[in-house]
PDB file of C-alpha atoms in Angstrom:
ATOM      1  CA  UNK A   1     155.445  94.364 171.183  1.00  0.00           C
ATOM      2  CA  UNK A   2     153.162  93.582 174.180  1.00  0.00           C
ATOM      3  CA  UNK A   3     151.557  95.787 177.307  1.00  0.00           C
ATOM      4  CA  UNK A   4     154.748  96.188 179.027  1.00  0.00           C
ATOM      5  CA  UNK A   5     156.691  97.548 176.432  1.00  0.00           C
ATOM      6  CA  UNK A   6     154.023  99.792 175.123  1.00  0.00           C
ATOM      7  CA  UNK A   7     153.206 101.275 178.535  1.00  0.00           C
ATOM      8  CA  UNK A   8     157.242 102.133 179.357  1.00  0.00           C
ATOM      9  CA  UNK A   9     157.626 103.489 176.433  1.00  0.00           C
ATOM     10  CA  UNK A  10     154.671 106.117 176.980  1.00  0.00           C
ATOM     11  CA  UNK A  11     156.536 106.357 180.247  1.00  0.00           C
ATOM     12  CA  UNK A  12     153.234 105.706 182.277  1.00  0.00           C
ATOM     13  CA  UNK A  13     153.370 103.280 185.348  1.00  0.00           C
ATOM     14  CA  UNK A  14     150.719 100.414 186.079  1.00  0.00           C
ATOM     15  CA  UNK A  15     149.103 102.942 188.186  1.00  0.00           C
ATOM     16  CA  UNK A  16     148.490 105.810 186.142  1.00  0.00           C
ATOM     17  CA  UNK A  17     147.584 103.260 183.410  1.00  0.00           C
ATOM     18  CA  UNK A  18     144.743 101.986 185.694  1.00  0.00           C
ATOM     19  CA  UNK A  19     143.944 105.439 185.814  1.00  0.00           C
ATOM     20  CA  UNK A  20     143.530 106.363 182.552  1.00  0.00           C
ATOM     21  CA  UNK A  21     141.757 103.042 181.159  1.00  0.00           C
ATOM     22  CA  UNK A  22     139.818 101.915 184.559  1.00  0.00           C
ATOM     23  CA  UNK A  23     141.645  98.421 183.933  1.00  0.00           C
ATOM     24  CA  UNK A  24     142.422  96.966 187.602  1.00  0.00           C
ATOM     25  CA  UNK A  25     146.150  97.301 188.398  1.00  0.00           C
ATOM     26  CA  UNK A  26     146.364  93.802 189.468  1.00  0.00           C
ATOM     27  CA  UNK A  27     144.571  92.881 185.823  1.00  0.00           C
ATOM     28  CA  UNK A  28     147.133  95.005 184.432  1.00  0.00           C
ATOM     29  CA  UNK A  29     150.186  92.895 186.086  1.00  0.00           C
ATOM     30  CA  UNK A  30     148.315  89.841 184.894  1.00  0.00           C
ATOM     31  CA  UNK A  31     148.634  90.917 181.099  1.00  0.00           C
ATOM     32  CA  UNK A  32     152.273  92.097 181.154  1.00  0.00           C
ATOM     33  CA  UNK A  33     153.456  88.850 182.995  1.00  0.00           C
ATOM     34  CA  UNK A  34     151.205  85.790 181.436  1.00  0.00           C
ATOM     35  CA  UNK A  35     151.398  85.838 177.784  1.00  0.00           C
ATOM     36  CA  UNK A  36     147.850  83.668 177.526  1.00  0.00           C
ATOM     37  CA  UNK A  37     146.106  86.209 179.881  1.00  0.00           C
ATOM     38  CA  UNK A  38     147.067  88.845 177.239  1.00  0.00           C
ATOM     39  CA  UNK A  39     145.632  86.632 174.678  1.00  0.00           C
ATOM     40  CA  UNK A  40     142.502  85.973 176.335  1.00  0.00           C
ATOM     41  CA  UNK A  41     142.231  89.829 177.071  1.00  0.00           C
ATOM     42  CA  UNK A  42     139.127  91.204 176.105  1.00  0.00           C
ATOM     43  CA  UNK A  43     138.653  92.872 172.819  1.00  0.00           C
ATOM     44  CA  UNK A  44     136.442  96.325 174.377  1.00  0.00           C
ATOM     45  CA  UNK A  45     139.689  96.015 177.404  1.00  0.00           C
ATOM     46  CA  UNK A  46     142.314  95.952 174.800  1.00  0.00           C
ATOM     47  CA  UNK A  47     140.494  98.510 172.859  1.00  0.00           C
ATOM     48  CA  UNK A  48     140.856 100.516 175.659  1.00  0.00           C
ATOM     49  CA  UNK A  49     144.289 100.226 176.489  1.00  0.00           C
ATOM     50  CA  UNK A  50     145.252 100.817 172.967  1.00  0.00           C
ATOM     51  CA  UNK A  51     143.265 104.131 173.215  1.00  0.00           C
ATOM     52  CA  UNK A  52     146.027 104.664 176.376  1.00  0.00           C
ATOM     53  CA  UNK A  53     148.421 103.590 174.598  1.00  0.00           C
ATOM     54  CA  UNK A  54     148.128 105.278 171.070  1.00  0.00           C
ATOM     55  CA  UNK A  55     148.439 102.087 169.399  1.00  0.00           C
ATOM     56  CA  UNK A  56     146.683  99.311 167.255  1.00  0.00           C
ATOM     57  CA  UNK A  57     145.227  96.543 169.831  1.00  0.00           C
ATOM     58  CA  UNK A  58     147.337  93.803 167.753  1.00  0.00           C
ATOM     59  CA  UNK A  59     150.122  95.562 169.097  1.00  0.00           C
ATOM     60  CA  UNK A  60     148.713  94.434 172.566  1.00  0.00           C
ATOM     61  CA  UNK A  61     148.903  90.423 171.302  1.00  0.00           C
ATOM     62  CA  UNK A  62     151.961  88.768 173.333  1.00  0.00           C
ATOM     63  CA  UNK A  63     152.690  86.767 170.371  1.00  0.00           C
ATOM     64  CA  UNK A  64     155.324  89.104 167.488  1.00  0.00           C
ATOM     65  CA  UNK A  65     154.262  86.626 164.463  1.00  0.00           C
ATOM     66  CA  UNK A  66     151.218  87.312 164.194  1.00  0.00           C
ATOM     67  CA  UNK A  67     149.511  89.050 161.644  1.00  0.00           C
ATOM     68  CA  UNK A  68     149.272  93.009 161.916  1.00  0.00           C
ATOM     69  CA  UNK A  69     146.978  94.684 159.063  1.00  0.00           C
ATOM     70  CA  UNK A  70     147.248  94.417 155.236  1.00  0.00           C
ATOM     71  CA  UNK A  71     146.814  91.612 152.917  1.00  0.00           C
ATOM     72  CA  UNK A  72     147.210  88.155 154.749  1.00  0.00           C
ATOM     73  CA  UNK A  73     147.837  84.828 153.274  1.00  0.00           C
ATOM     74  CA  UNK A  74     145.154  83.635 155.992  1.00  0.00           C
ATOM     75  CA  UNK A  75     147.181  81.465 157.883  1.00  0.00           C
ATOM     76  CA  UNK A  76     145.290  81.071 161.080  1.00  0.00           C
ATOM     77  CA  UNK A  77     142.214  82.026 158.961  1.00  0.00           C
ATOM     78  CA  UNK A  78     138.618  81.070 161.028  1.00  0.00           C
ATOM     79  CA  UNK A  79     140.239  77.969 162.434  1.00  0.00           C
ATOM     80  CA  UNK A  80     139.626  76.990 165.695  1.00  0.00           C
ATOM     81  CA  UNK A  81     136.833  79.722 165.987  1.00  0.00           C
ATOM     82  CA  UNK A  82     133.581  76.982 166.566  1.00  0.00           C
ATOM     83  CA  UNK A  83     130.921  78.080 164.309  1.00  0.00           C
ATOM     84  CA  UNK A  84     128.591  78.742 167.815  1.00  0.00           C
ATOM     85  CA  UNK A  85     130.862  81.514 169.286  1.00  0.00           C
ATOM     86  CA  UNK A  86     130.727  83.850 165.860  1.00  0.00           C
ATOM     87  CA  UNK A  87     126.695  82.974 165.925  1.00  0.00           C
ATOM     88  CA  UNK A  88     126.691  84.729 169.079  1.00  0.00           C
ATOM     89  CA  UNK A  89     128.148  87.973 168.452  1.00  0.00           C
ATOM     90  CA  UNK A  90     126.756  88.209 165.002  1.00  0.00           C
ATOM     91  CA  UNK A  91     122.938  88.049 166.865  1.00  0.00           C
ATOM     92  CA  UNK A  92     124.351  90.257 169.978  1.00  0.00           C
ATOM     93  CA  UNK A  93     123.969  87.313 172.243  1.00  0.00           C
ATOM     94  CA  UNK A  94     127.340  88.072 173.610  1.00  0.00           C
ATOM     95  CA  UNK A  95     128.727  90.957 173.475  1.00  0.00           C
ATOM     96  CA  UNK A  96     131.629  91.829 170.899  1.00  0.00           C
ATOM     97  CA  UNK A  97     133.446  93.684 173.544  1.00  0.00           C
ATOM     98  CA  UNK A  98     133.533  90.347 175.156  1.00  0.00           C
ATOM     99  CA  UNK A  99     135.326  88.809 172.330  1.00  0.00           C
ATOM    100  CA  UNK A 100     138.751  86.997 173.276  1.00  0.00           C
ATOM    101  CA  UNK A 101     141.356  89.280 171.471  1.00  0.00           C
ATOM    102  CA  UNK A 102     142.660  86.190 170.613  1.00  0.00           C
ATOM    103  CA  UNK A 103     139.318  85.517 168.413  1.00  0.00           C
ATOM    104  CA  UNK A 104     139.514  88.958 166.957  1.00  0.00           C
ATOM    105  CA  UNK A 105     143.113  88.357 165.726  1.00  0.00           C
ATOM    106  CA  UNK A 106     142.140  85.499 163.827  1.00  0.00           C
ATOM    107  CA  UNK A 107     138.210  86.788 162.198  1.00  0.00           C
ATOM    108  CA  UNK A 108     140.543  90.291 161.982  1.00  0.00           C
ATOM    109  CA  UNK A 109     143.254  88.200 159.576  1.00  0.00           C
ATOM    110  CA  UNK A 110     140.742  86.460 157.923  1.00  0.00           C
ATOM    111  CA  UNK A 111     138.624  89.610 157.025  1.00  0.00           C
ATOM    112  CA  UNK A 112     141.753  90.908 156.660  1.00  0.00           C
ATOM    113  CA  UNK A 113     140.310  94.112 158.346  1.00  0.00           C
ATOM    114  CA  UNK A 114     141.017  95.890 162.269  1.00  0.00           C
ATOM    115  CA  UNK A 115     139.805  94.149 165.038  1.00  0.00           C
ATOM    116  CA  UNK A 116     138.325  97.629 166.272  1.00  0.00           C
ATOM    117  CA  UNK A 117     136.073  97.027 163.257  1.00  0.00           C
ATOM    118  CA  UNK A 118     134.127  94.800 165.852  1.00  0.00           C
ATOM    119  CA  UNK A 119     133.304  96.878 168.026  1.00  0.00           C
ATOM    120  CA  UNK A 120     129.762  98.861 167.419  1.00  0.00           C
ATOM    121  CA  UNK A 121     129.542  99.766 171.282  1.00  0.00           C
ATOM    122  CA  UNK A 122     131.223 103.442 171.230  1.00  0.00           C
ATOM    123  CA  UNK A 123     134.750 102.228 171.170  1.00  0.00           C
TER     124      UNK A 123
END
């Protein structure tokens, strides 16, 4: 569905949605307007906003074929994900807040389990 959608139809403004999440208003513009900033939104910000929001933070990915819960066929599955970048949130080098919510959607479809899973940090 995407950010902009979401927020009108919880009939909050980019203002009061800065508000409630502490997301920068300008940041905010950013994800409703460039569908690769959304993707490359981070997981603990999307978390957030989906708290706003009172929705799953898939429902925050730009992109409507993606895969949304349930059993998956795997289709984007670990690809693309270098080995290096999992390595470093499995040994809390980085943290999984920090996580691309683009990365989450694909480890979330190949786990086949919610990308708020990830998230250990009081989310």
């Amino acid at each position: 569905m995407g950010l902009r959608e979401l927020r009108e139809r919880s009939g909050l403004t980019l203002q009061q949605l800065d508000s409630l999440t502490g997301v920068d208003f300008t940041r905010l513009w950013v994800y409703e307007n460039h569908a690769d900033e959304a993707r490359n939104m981070y997981l603990g910000t999307a978390a957030r906003l989906a708290r706003a929001l009172h929705c799953n933070v898939l429902d925050l990915y730009p992109d409507e074929h993606v895969w949304r819960g349930g059993v998956s066929a795997g289709v984007t599955g670990l690809s693309e994900i270098p080995q290096q970048a999992i390595s470093r949130f499995e040994t809390k080098n980085r943290p999984v807040s920090q996580m691309y919510l683009r990365t989450a959607l694909r480890l979330s479809e190949a786990l086949q389990c919610d990308p708020v899973d990830f998230l250990t940090e009081g989310y």
